[in-house]
């Protein structure tokens, strides 16, 4: 990679043909409307790094919504627009495109939403977080493929540095502290020394950010390949402590995240596991404080609460000689991800409680009786609390292996009826 990097070549090589064609179509349309079009942000960074990225962000000098509407007439797709910022998102079958009107931003006070005004490409690049994210590629046919790099982003990419654009960047928007850590750890870069000094100085500015915005940043971290690296760095830099002073990004967490990746069956489950492991060592009261501040989805809140409560409950599993039905009665009703969290969190693989959680997760939770309420009714038992009780007893017998087939279940019920 050098000053003469052949960007049209990189675009051809790294982006799917259809997407390049679509991009050129947008550029031609923009030119016809006398608007200059640029590709900006993450995709430019990743093109230069040779990393995959299909999230196309465009900056238009001029009306982005008008351009997106005209484009949508020929491409179809779902168009969403925001008139306040003059931005548009066009979702097509395979891709989605973000088009924004070049704008300048000012912050009335730290952490406030910015005041925006239409501006030039230069203004638009200046409002961005880091030099490596503040480069753009001109797409307009005239001078197609020209790199616009006003803040030395290309050099910082080469030197693997995360650098803010101005001294007030973190205080204007302290979520950039989390973003700096995310890019640094994801790309294996370093936060440039002066940026690091300002980041440390502005850690208290994280208090100006709402819980919802912090949660959004945390969720982005948890979608990364190795979130424990970011949480460790955020812990050392005291950003993690701004979410809750009891959170730790230590080696325990690193070890558990590794196990979580080996255990989870889907990306969604993994994100839940990560979150619950992060809050696992907090008290129930502290977990409530985190939920009140970050306001996660109802589902995530259940996982965090269940994981926390289960810690007390699973202690019962350490007793010797527990019958499967007893294990079932202890663990039944808790969220699956919370059970997995507790399984992973138990330090020793030989701990009896861990073995019992595993037994529950792999076997007991799937155990069903062959006989249903209808079958019992056919055997002469009227519906009601007594039938309910019999079904539970039958389920327990099945869990404990006392009955193994429909015939054995029927025989057991007949025996009970005799009694
Ligand atoms: P990722 O690879 O994580 O998706 P991205 O660079 O595409 O990275 P987005 O969060 O999609 O990141 O943001 C798109 C662009 O918008 C960024 O590249 C950056 O230029 C700008 N940006 C996003 N958030 C901020 C912020 N808080 N402050 C300033 N600029 C931002």
CSV table of C-alpha atoms and ligand atoms in Angstrom, one decimal:
chain,number,residue,atom,x,y,z
A,1,UNK,CA,0.0,0.0,0.0
A,2,UNK,CA,1.5,3.4,-1.0
A,3,UNK,CA,0.5,6.9,-2.0
A,4,UNK,CA,-0.3,5.6,-5.5
A,5,UNK,CA,-2.6,2.9,-4.4
A,6,UNK,CA,-4.8,2.0,-7.3
A,7,UNK,CA,-8.2,2.5,-5.7
A,8,UNK,CA,-10.3,1.6,-8.8
A,9,UNK,CA,-8.3,-1.6,-8.9
A,10,UNK,CA,-8.9,-2.4,-5.2
A,11,UNK,CA,-12.6,-1.7,-5.7
A,12,UNK,CA,-12.8,-4.1,-8.7
A,13,UNK,CA,-10.8,-6.7,-6.8
A,14,UNK,CA,-12.5,-6.5,-3.4
A,15,UNK,CA,-16.1,-5.7,-4.1
A,16,UNK,CA,-18.6,-8.0,-5.9
A,17,UNK,CA,-19.1,-7.0,-9.6
A,18,UNK,CA,-22.8,-6.3,-9.1
A,19,UNK,CA,-22.1,-4.0,-6.2
A,20,UNK,CA,-19.5,-2.1,-8.2
A,21,UNK,CA,-22.0,-1.7,-11.0
A,22,UNK,CA,-24.6,-0.5,-8.6
A,23,UNK,CA,-22.1,2.0,-7.1
A,24,UNK,CA,-21.3,3.4,-10.6
A,25,UNK,CA,-25.0,3.7,-11.3
A,26,UNK,CA,-25.4,5.9,-8.2
A,27,UNK,CA,-22.4,7.9,-9.2
A,28,UNK,CA,-23.7,8.5,-12.7
A,29,UNK,CA,-27.1,9.5,-11.4
A,30,UNK,CA,-25.6,11.9,-8.9
A,31,UNK,CA,-23.5,13.4,-11.7
A,32,UNK,CA,-26.6,13.9,-13.8
A,33,UNK,CA,-28.1,15.8,-10.8
A,34,UNK,CA,-24.9,17.9,-10.5
A,35,UNK,CA,-24.0,16.2,-7.2
A,36,UNK,CA,-20.6,14.8,-6.3
A,37,UNK,CA,-20.6,11.4,-4.7
A,38,UNK,CA,-18.0,9.8,-2.4
A,39,UNK,CA,-17.6,6.5,-0.7
A,40,UNK,CA,-16.7,7.1,3.0
A,41,UNK,CA,-15.9,5.6,6.3
A,42,UNK,CA,-15.3,1.9,7.2
A,43,UNK,CA,-15.5,0.6,3.7
A,44,UNK,CA,-12.7,2.9,2.5
A,45,UNK,CA,-10.6,1.8,5.5
A,46,UNK,CA,-11.2,-1.8,4.9
A,47,UNK,CA,-10.6,-1.6,1.1
A,48,UNK,CA,-7.2,-0.2,1.9
A,49,UNK,CA,-6.6,-2.9,4.5
A,50,UNK,CA,-7.8,-5.6,2.1
A,51,UNK,CA,-10.6,-6.6,4.6
A,52,UNK,CA,-14.1,-7.6,3.5
A,53,UNK,CA,-16.8,-4.9,4.1
A,54,UNK,CA,-20.0,-4.6,2.1
A,55,UNK,CA,-21.5,-1.8,4.1
A,56,UNK,CA,-21.5,1.0,1.6
A,57,UNK,CA,-21.7,4.5,3.1
A,58,UNK,CA,-21.9,7.4,0.5
A,59,UNK,CA,-21.6,11.1,1.1
A,60,UNK,CA,-23.3,13.4,-1.4
A,61,UNK,CA,-22.5,17.0,-1.8
A,62,UNK,CA,-26.2,18.0,-2.2
A,63,UNK,CA,-29.5,16.4,-1.4
A,64,UNK,CA,-29.0,12.8,-0.5
A,65,UNK,CA,-32.7,12.0,0.0
A,66,UNK,CA,-33.6,13.3,-3.5
A,67,UNK,CA,-30.8,11.2,-5.0
A,68,UNK,CA,-31.9,8.1,-3.1
A,69,UNK,CA,-35.5,8.6,-4.2
A,70,UNK,CA,-34.5,8.8,-7.8
A,71,UNK,CA,-32.3,5.8,-7.5
A,72,UNK,CA,-35.0,3.8,-5.8
A,73,UNK,CA,-37.3,4.4,-8.8
A,74,UNK,CA,-35.1,2.3,-10.9
A,75,UNK,CA,-33.7,-0.2,-8.4
A,76,UNK,CA,-36.8,-0.8,-6.3
A,77,UNK,CA,-36.1,-1.8,-2.7
A,78,UNK,CA,-37.1,-0.3,0.6
A,79,UNK,CA,-36.2,3.4,1.2
A,80,UNK,CA,-36.1,4.9,4.7
A,81,UNK,CA,-35.3,8.6,5.0
A,82,UNK,CA,-34.5,11.0,7.9
A,83,UNK,CA,-35.2,14.6,6.9
A,84,UNK,CA,-33.6,16.0,10.1
A,85,UNK,CA,-30.1,14.8,9.0
A,86,UNK,CA,-31.0,14.5,5.3
A,87,UNK,CA,-30.0,10.9,5.1
A,88,UNK,CA,-31.4,7.9,3.4
A,89,UNK,CA,-31.1,4.1,3.6
A,90,UNK,CA,-32.0,2.0,0.6
A,91,UNK,CA,-32.4,-1.7,1.3
A,92,UNK,CA,-32.1,-3.9,-1.8
A,93,UNK,CA,-32.3,-7.7,-1.9
A,94,UNK,CA,-28.7,-8.3,-1.4
A,95,UNK,CA,-27.2,-5.0,-0.2
A,96,UNK,CA,-28.1,-1.9,1.6
A,97,UNK,CA,-26.8,1.6,0.8
A,98,UNK,CA,-26.5,4.6,3.2
A,99,UNK,CA,-26.6,8.0,1.6
A,100,UNK,CA,-25.9,11.1,3.6
A,101,UNK,CA,-25.8,14.7,2.7
A,102,UNK,CA,-22.4,16.2,3.4
A,103,UNK,CA,-22.8,18.1,6.7
A,104,UNK,CA,-21.0,19.9,9.4
A,105,UNK,CA,-21.7,19.1,13.1
A,106,UNK,CA,-21.3,21.1,16.2
A,107,UNK,CA,-21.9,20.1,19.8
A,108,UNK,CA,-23.8,22.5,22.0
A,109,UNK,CA,-22.5,20.6,25.1
A,110,UNK,CA,-20.6,17.4,25.7
A,111,UNK,CA,-22.7,14.3,24.9
A,112,UNK,CA,-25.5,16.3,23.3
A,113,UNK,CA,-26.8,15.3,19.9
A,114,UNK,CA,-24.9,17.4,17.3
A,115,UNK,CA,-26.4,20.4,15.6
A,116,UNK,CA,-26.1,19.7,11.9
A,117,UNK,CA,-25.8,22.0,8.8
A,118,UNK,CA,-25.3,21.1,5.2
A,119,UNK,CA,-21.7,21.3,4.3
A,120,UNK,CA,-18.9,20.2,2.1
A,121,UNK,CA,-17.1,16.8,2.0
A,122,UNK,CA,-14.4,18.4,4.1
A,123,UNK,CA,-16.9,19.3,6.8
A,124,UNK,CA,-18.3,15.8,6.7
A,125,UNK,CA,-14.9,14.2,7.1
A,126,UNK,CA,-14.1,16.5,10.0
A,127,UNK,CA,-17.1,15.3,12.0
A,128,UNK,CA,-15.9,11.7,12.0
A,129,UNK,CA,-14.2,9.8,14.8
A,130,UNK,CA,-10.7,8.7,13.7
A,131,UNK,CA,-8.4,9.5,10.8
A,132,UNK,CA,-8.7,6.0,9.5
A,133,UNK,CA,-12.4,6.4,9.3
A,134,UNK,CA,-12.2,9.9,7.7
A,135,UNK,CA,-11.1,9.0,4.2
A,136,UNK,CA,-13.2,9.0,1.2
A,137,UNK,CA,-13.0,7.8,-2.4
A,138,UNK,CA,-14.5,10.0,-5.1
A,139,UNK,CA,-17.0,8.1,-7.2
A,140,UNK,CA,-18.1,10.7,-9.6
A,141,UNK,CA,-17.0,9.7,-13.1
A,142,UNK,CA,-14.8,12.7,-13.5
A,143,UNK,CA,-11.7,11.9,-11.2
A,144,UNK,CA,-13.2,8.5,-10.3
A,145,UNK,CA,-11.3,6.6,-7.7
A,146,UNK,CA,-9.4,9.5,-6.2
A,147,UNK,CA,-8.6,9.2,-2.5
A,148,UNK,CA,-9.6,12.2,-0.4
A,149,UNK,CA,-7.5,11.9,2.8
A,150,UNK,CA,-7.4,15.3,4.6
A,151,UNK,CA,-6.2,14.1,8.0
A,152,UNK,CA,-3.5,11.5,7.2
A,153,UNK,CA,-5.7,8.5,7.6
A,154,UNK,CA,-3.7,6.5,5.0
A,155,UNK,CA,-0.5,7.1,6.9
A,156,UNK,CA,-2.1,6.1,10.2
A,157,UNK,CA,-3.4,2.9,8.5
A,158,UNK,CA,0.2,2.1,7.5
A,159,UNK,CA,1.5,2.9,11.0
A,160,UNK,CA,-1.5,1.0,12.6
A,161,UNK,CA,-2.7,4.0,14.6
A,162,UNK,CA,-6.0,5.1,15.9
A,163,UNK,CA,-6.0,8.9,16.0
A,164,UNK,CA,-8.8,11.4,16.7
A,165,UNK,CA,-9.2,14.5,14.5
A,166,UNK,CA,-9.3,17.2,17.1
A,167,UNK,CA,-8.7,17.7,20.8
A,168,UNK,CA,-12.3,17.9,21.8
A,169,UNK,CA,-13.4,14.8,20.0
A,170,UNK,CA,-13.9,12.5,23.0
A,171,UNK,CA,-15.5,15.2,25.1
A,172,UNK,CA,-17.9,16.0,22.2
A,173,UNK,CA,-18.9,12.4,22.0
A,174,UNK,CA,-17.5,10.0,24.6
A,175,UNK,CA,-18.9,6.9,22.8
A,176,UNK,CA,-15.7,7.4,20.7
A,177,UNK,CA,-13.8,6.1,23.6
A,178,UNK,CA,-15.5,2.7,23.2
A,179,UNK,CA,-15.1,3.0,19.4
A,180,UNK,CA,-11.3,3.7,19.7
A,181,UNK,CA,-10.9,0.6,21.9
A,182,UNK,CA,-13.0,-1.5,19.5
A,183,UNK,CA,-11.0,-0.6,16.4
A,184,UNK,CA,-7.6,-0.8,18.2
A,185,UNK,CA,-8.3,-4.3,19.4
A,186,UNK,CA,-10.1,-5.5,16.3
A,187,UNK,CA,-7.4,-4.3,13.9
A,188,UNK,CA,-4.5,-4.9,16.2
A,189,UNK,CA,-3.6,-1.2,16.0
A,190,UNK,CA,-2.6,1.1,18.8
A,191,UNK,CA,-4.3,4.2,20.1
A,192,UNK,CA,-1.8,7.0,19.1
A,193,UNK,CA,-0.1,8.5,22.3
A,194,UNK,CA,-1.7,11.9,22.2
A,195,UNK,CA,-5.1,10.4,21.5
A,196,UNK,CA,-4.5,8.0,24.4
A,197,UNK,CA,-3.7,10.9,26.7
A,198,UNK,CA,-7.0,12.7,25.7
A,199,UNK,CA,-8.9,9.5,26.0
A,200,UNK,CA,-7.7,9.0,29.6
A,201,UNK,CA,-8.4,12.7,30.4
A,202,UNK,CA,-12.0,12.4,29.0
A,203,UNK,CA,-13.0,9.1,30.7
A,204,UNK,CA,-15.2,11.1,33.0
A,205,UNK,CA,-17.1,12.4,29.9
A,206,UNK,CA,-18.6,8.9,29.6
A,207,UNK,CA,-21.0,10.1,32.3
A,208,UNK,CA,-22.6,12.4,29.7
A,209,UNK,CA,-23.7,9.5,27.6
A,210,UNK,CA,-27.1,7.8,28.0
A,211,UNK,CA,-27.3,4.2,29.0
A,212,UNK,CA,-28.9,3.4,25.7
A,213,UNK,CA,-26.0,4.7,23.7
A,214,UNK,CA,-23.5,2.9,26.0
A,215,UNK,CA,-25.5,-0.3,25.6
A,216,UNK,CA,-25.3,0.1,21.9
A,217,UNK,CA,-21.5,0.3,22.1
A,218,UNK,CA,-21.3,-2.7,24.4
A,219,UNK,CA,-23.5,-4.7,22.0
A,220,UNK,CA,-21.1,-3.8,19.2
A,221,UNK,CA,-18.1,-5.0,21.2
A,222,UNK,CA,-19.9,-8.3,22.0
A,223,UNK,CA,-20.4,-8.9,18.3
A,224,UNK,CA,-16.6,-8.7,17.6
A,225,UNK,CA,-14.6,-11.9,17.2
A,226,UNK,CA,-12.7,-11.5,20.5
A,227,UNK,CA,-14.7,-9.1,22.7
A,228,UNK,CA,-12.6,-10.1,25.7
A,229,UNK,CA,-9.6,-8.2,24.3
A,230,UNK,CA,-11.7,-5.0,24.1
A,231,UNK,CA,-13.2,-5.5,27.5
A,232,UNK,CA,-9.8,-6.0,29.0
A,233,UNK,CA,-8.5,-2.8,27.4
A,234,UNK,CA,-11.7,-0.9,28.5
A,235,UNK,CA,-11.2,-2.2,32.0
A,236,UNK,CA,-7.5,-1.1,32.2
A,237,UNK,CA,-8.5,2.3,30.7
A,238,UNK,CA,-11.4,2.6,33.3
A,239,UNK,CA,-14.1,2.9,30.6
A,240,UNK,CA,-15.6,-0.4,31.7
A,241,UNK,CA,-15.8,0.9,35.3
A,242,UNK,CA,-18.0,3.7,34.0
A,243,UNK,CA,-20.7,1.2,33.2
A,244,UNK,CA,-20.4,-0.3,36.7
A,245,UNK,CA,-17.5,-0.1,39.1
A,246,UNK,CA,-17.7,-3.9,39.8
A,247,UNK,CA,-17.2,-5.0,36.2
A,248,UNK,CA,-13.9,-6.6,35.4
A,249,UNK,CA,-12.2,-7.5,32.1
A,250,UNK,CA,-9.7,-9.8,33.7
A,251,UNK,CA,-8.2,-13.3,32.8
A,252,UNK,CA,-11.2,-15.0,34.3
A,253,UNK,CA,-13.4,-13.3,31.8
A,254,UNK,CA,-11.0,-14.1,29.0
A,255,UNK,CA,-11.0,-17.8,29.9
A,256,UNK,CA,-14.9,-17.9,30.1
A,257,UNK,CA,-15.4,-16.1,26.8
A,258,UNK,CA,-13.2,-18.7,25.1
A,259,UNK,CA,-15.4,-21.4,26.6
A,260,UNK,CA,-18.5,-19.5,25.6
A,261,UNK,CA,-17.4,-19.6,21.9
A,262,UNK,CA,-16.9,-23.3,22.1
A,263,UNK,CA,-20.3,-23.8,23.7
A,264,UNK,CA,-22.7,-21.4,21.9
A,265,UNK,CA,-24.9,-22.8,19.1
A,266,UNK,CA,-25.7,-19.4,17.5
A,267,UNK,CA,-24.4,-15.8,17.3
A,268,UNK,CA,-27.4,-14.6,19.3
A,269,UNK,CA,-26.8,-17.2,22.0
A,270,UNK,CA,-23.1,-16.2,22.2
A,271,UNK,CA,-23.9,-12.5,22.6
A,272,UNK,CA,-26.3,-13.4,25.5
A,273,UNK,CA,-23.6,-15.6,27.1
A,274,UNK,CA,-20.9,-12.9,26.8
A,275,UNK,CA,-23.2,-10.4,28.5
A,276,UNK,CA,-24.2,-12.7,31.3
A,277,UNK,CA,-20.6,-13.8,31.9
A,278,UNK,CA,-19.6,-10.2,32.1
A,279,UNK,CA,-22.2,-9.5,34.9
A,280,UNK,CA,-21.9,-13.0,36.4
A,281,UNK,CA,-19.7,-11.9,39.4
A,282,UNK,CA,-21.9,-9.0,40.4
A,283,UNK,CA,-24.4,-9.2,43.2
A,284,UNK,CA,-28.1,-9.5,42.3
A,285,UNK,CA,-28.4,-5.9,43.4
A,286,UNK,CA,-25.6,-4.8,41.1
A,287,UNK,CA,-27.1,-6.7,38.2
A,288,UNK,CA,-30.3,-4.8,38.8
A,289,UNK,CA,-28.3,-1.5,38.6
A,290,UNK,CA,-26.8,-2.5,35.3
A,291,UNK,CA,-30.3,-3.4,33.9
A,292,UNK,CA,-31.7,-0.1,35.1
A,293,UNK,CA,-28.8,1.8,33.4
A,294,UNK,CA,-28.4,0.0,30.1
A,295,UNK,CA,-32.0,-1.0,29.6
A,296,UNK,CA,-31.3,-4.2,27.6
A,297,UNK,CA,-34.1,-6.1,25.9
A,298,UNK,CA,-36.6,-8.0,28.1
A,299,UNK,CA,-35.0,-11.2,26.9
A,300,UNK,CA,-31.4,-10.1,27.9
A,301,UNK,CA,-32.7,-8.8,31.3
A,302,UNK,CA,-34.1,-12.3,31.9
A,303,UNK,CA,-30.8,-14.0,31.0
A,304,UNK,CA,-28.9,-11.6,33.3
A,305,UNK,CA,-31.3,-12.0,36.2
A,306,UNK,CA,-31.6,-15.8,35.8
A,307,UNK,CA,-27.8,-16.2,35.6
A,308,UNK,CA,-27.4,-14.3,38.8
A,309,UNK,CA,-30.1,-16.1,40.7
A,310,UNK,CA,-29.0,-19.5,39.5
A,311,UNK,CA,-25.7,-19.0,41.4
A,312,UNK,CA,-27.5,-19.6,44.7
A,313,UNK,CA,-29.8,-22.2,43.3
A,314,UNK,CA,-27.0,-24.4,41.8
A,315,UNK,CA,-25.3,-24.7,45.1
A,316,UNK,CA,-28.0,-27.3,45.9
A,317,UNK,CA,-26.7,-29.4,43.0
A,318,UNK,CA,-23.5,-30.1,44.9
A,319,UNK,CA,-25.3,-32.6,47.2
A,320,UNK,CA,-24.4,-36.2,46.7
A,321,UNK,CA,-26.7,-38.8,45.1
A,322,UNK,CA,-29.3,-36.3,43.7
A,323,UNK,CA,-32.0,-38.0,41.7
A,324,UNK,CA,-32.5,-36.7,38.2
A,325,UNK,CA,-36.0,-35.6,39.0
A,326,UNK,CA,-34.6,-33.4,41.8
A,327,UNK,CA,-32.0,-31.9,39.5
A,328,UNK,CA,-34.9,-31.2,37.1
A,329,UNK,CA,-37.0,-29.5,39.7
A,330,UNK,CA,-34.1,-27.2,40.7
A,331,UNK,CA,-33.2,-26.1,37.2
A,332,UNK,CA,-36.5,-26.2,35.4
A,333,UNK,CA,-37.8,-22.8,34.3
A,334,UNK,CA,-34.5,-20.9,34.1
A,335,UNK,CA,-33.4,-19.4,30.7
A,336,UNK,CA,-31.3,-21.8,28.7
A,337,UNK,CA,-28.5,-19.2,28.2
A,338,UNK,CA,-28.5,-18.6,31.9
A,339,UNK,CA,-28.0,-22.3,32.6
A,340,UNK,CA,-25.1,-22.4,30.0
A,341,UNK,CA,-23.6,-19.3,31.7
A,342,UNK,CA,-23.6,-21.0,35.0
A,343,UNK,CA,-22.2,-24.2,33.5
A,344,UNK,CA,-19.3,-22.2,31.9
A,345,UNK,CA,-18.8,-20.1,35.0
A,346,UNK,CA,-18.1,-23.1,37.3
A,347,UNK,CA,-14.4,-23.2,37.6
A,348,UNK,CA,-13.7,-26.9,37.9
A,349,UNK,CA,-15.0,-29.2,35.3
A,350,UNK,CA,-15.4,-32.0,37.9
A,351,UNK,CA,-17.6,-29.9,40.2
A,352,UNK,CA,-20.8,-31.9,40.8
A,353,UNK,CA,-23.0,-28.9,40.1
A,354,UNK,CA,-21.4,-28.4,36.7
A,355,UNK,CA,-22.0,-32.1,35.9
A,356,UNK,CA,-25.6,-31.8,36.9
A,357,UNK,CA,-26.2,-28.7,34.9
A,358,UNK,CA,-24.8,-30.5,31.9
A,359,UNK,CA,-27.0,-33.5,32.6
A,360,UNK,CA,-30.0,-31.2,32.7
A,361,UNK,CA,-29.0,-29.3,29.5
A,362,UNK,CA,-28.2,-32.3,27.4
A,363,UNK,CA,-30.7,-34.8,28.6
A,364,UNK,CA,-33.2,-34.0,31.4
A,365,UNK,CA,-34.8,-31.0,29.8
A,366,UNK,CA,-35.9,-33.1,26.8
A,367,UNK,CA,-37.5,-35.9,28.9
A,368,UNK,CA,-41.3,-36.1,28.3
A,369,UNK,CA,-43.8,-38.7,29.4
A,370,UNK,CA,-45.4,-40.8,26.7
A,371,UNK,CA,-48.9,-40.5,28.4
A,372,UNK,CA,-50.8,-37.3,28.2
A,373,UNK,CA,-53.7,-35.9,30.1
A,374,UNK,CA,-56.1,-37.4,27.5
A,375,UNK,CA,-54.5,-40.8,28.0
A,376,UNK,CA,-55.0,-40.6,31.8
A,377,UNK,CA,-58.6,-39.5,31.3
A,378,UNK,CA,-59.1,-42.6,29.1
A,379,UNK,CA,-57.8,-44.6,32.0
A,380,UNK,CA,-60.5,-43.2,34.2
A,381,UNK,CA,-58.8,-40.2,35.9
A,382,UNK,CA,-60.9,-37.1,35.8
A,383,UNK,CA,-59.2,-33.8,34.8
A,384,UNK,CA,-58.2,-31.6,37.7
A,385,UNK,CA,-55.5,-31.1,40.3
A,386,UNK,CA,-55.1,-34.8,41.0
A,387,UNK,CA,-54.4,-35.5,37.3
A,388,UNK,CA,-51.9,-32.7,37.3
A,389,UNK,CA,-50.2,-34.2,40.3
A,390,UNK,CA,-50.1,-37.7,38.6
A,391,UNK,CA,-48.5,-36.2,35.5
A,392,UNK,CA,-45.8,-34.6,37.6
A,393,UNK,CA,-45.1,-37.9,39.4
A,394,UNK,CA,-45.1,-39.7,36.1
A,395,UNK,CA,-42.6,-37.2,34.7
A,396,UNK,CA,-40.4,-37.7,37.8
A,397,UNK,CA,-40.5,-41.4,37.4
A,398,UNK,CA,-39.5,-41.0,33.7
A,399,UNK,CA,-36.7,-38.7,34.7
A,400,UNK,CA,-35.4,-41.1,37.3
A,401,UNK,CA,-35.5,-44.0,34.8
A,402,UNK,CA,-38.1,-45.9,36.8
A,403,UNK,CA,-40.2,-46.2,33.7
A,404,UNK,CA,-38.9,-46.3,30.2
A,405,UNK,CA,-41.8,-46.9,27.8
A,406,UNK,CA,-45.5,-46.2,27.4
A,407,UNK,CA,-46.4,-49.7,28.6
A,408,UNK,CA,-44.3,-49.1,31.8
A,409,UNK,CA,-46.0,-45.8,32.4
A,410,UNK,CA,-49.4,-47.3,32.0
A,411,UNK,CA,-48.5,-50.1,34.4
A,412,UNK,CA,-47.3,-47.5,37.0
A,413,UNK,CA,-50.5,-45.5,36.7
A,414,UNK,CA,-52.6,-48.6,37.1
A,415,UNK,CA,-50.6,-49.5,40.3
A,416,UNK,CA,-51.2,-46.0,41.7
A,417,UNK,CA,-54.9,-46.3,40.9
A,418,UNK,CA,-55.0,-49.6,42.8
A,419,UNK,CA,-53.5,-47.8,45.8
B,1,LIG,P1,-17.5,-1.1,11.5
B,1,LIG,O1,-16.5,-1.9,10.7
B,1,LIG,O2,-17.4,-1.3,12.9
B,1,LIG,O3,-19.0,-1.3,11.0
B,1,LIG,P2,-17.7,1.5,10.4
B,1,LIG,O4,-16.5,2.4,10.2
B,1,LIG,O5,-18.5,1.1,9.2
B,1,LIG,O6,-17.1,0.3,11.2
B,1,LIG,P3,-20.1,2.6,11.6
B,1,LIG,O7,-20.4,2.6,13.0
B,1,LIG,O8,-21.0,1.9,10.6
B,1,LIG,O9,-18.6,2.2,11.5
B,1,LIG,O10,-20.0,4.1,11.2
B,1,LIG,C1,-19.7,4.6,9.9
B,1,LIG,C2,-18.8,5.8,9.9
B,1,LIG,O11,-19.5,6.8,10.5
B,1,LIG,C3,-17.5,5.5,10.6
B,1,LIG,O12,-16.5,5.0,9.7
B,1,LIG,C4,-17.2,6.9,11.1
B,1,LIG,O13,-16.6,7.6,10.0
B,1,LIG,C5,-18.5,7.5,11.3
B,1,LIG,N1,-18.9,7.5,12.7
B,1,LIG,C6,-19.7,6.5,13.3
B,1,LIG,N2,-19.9,6.8,14.6
B,1,LIG,C7,-19.2,7.9,14.9
B,1,LIG,C8,-19.1,8.8,16.1
B,1,LIG,N3,-19.6,8.4,17.2
B,1,LIG,N4,-18.4,9.9,15.9
B,1,LIG,C9,-17.9,10.2,14.7
B,1,LIG,N5,-18.0,9.5,13.6
B,1,LIG,C10,-18.6,8.4,13.7
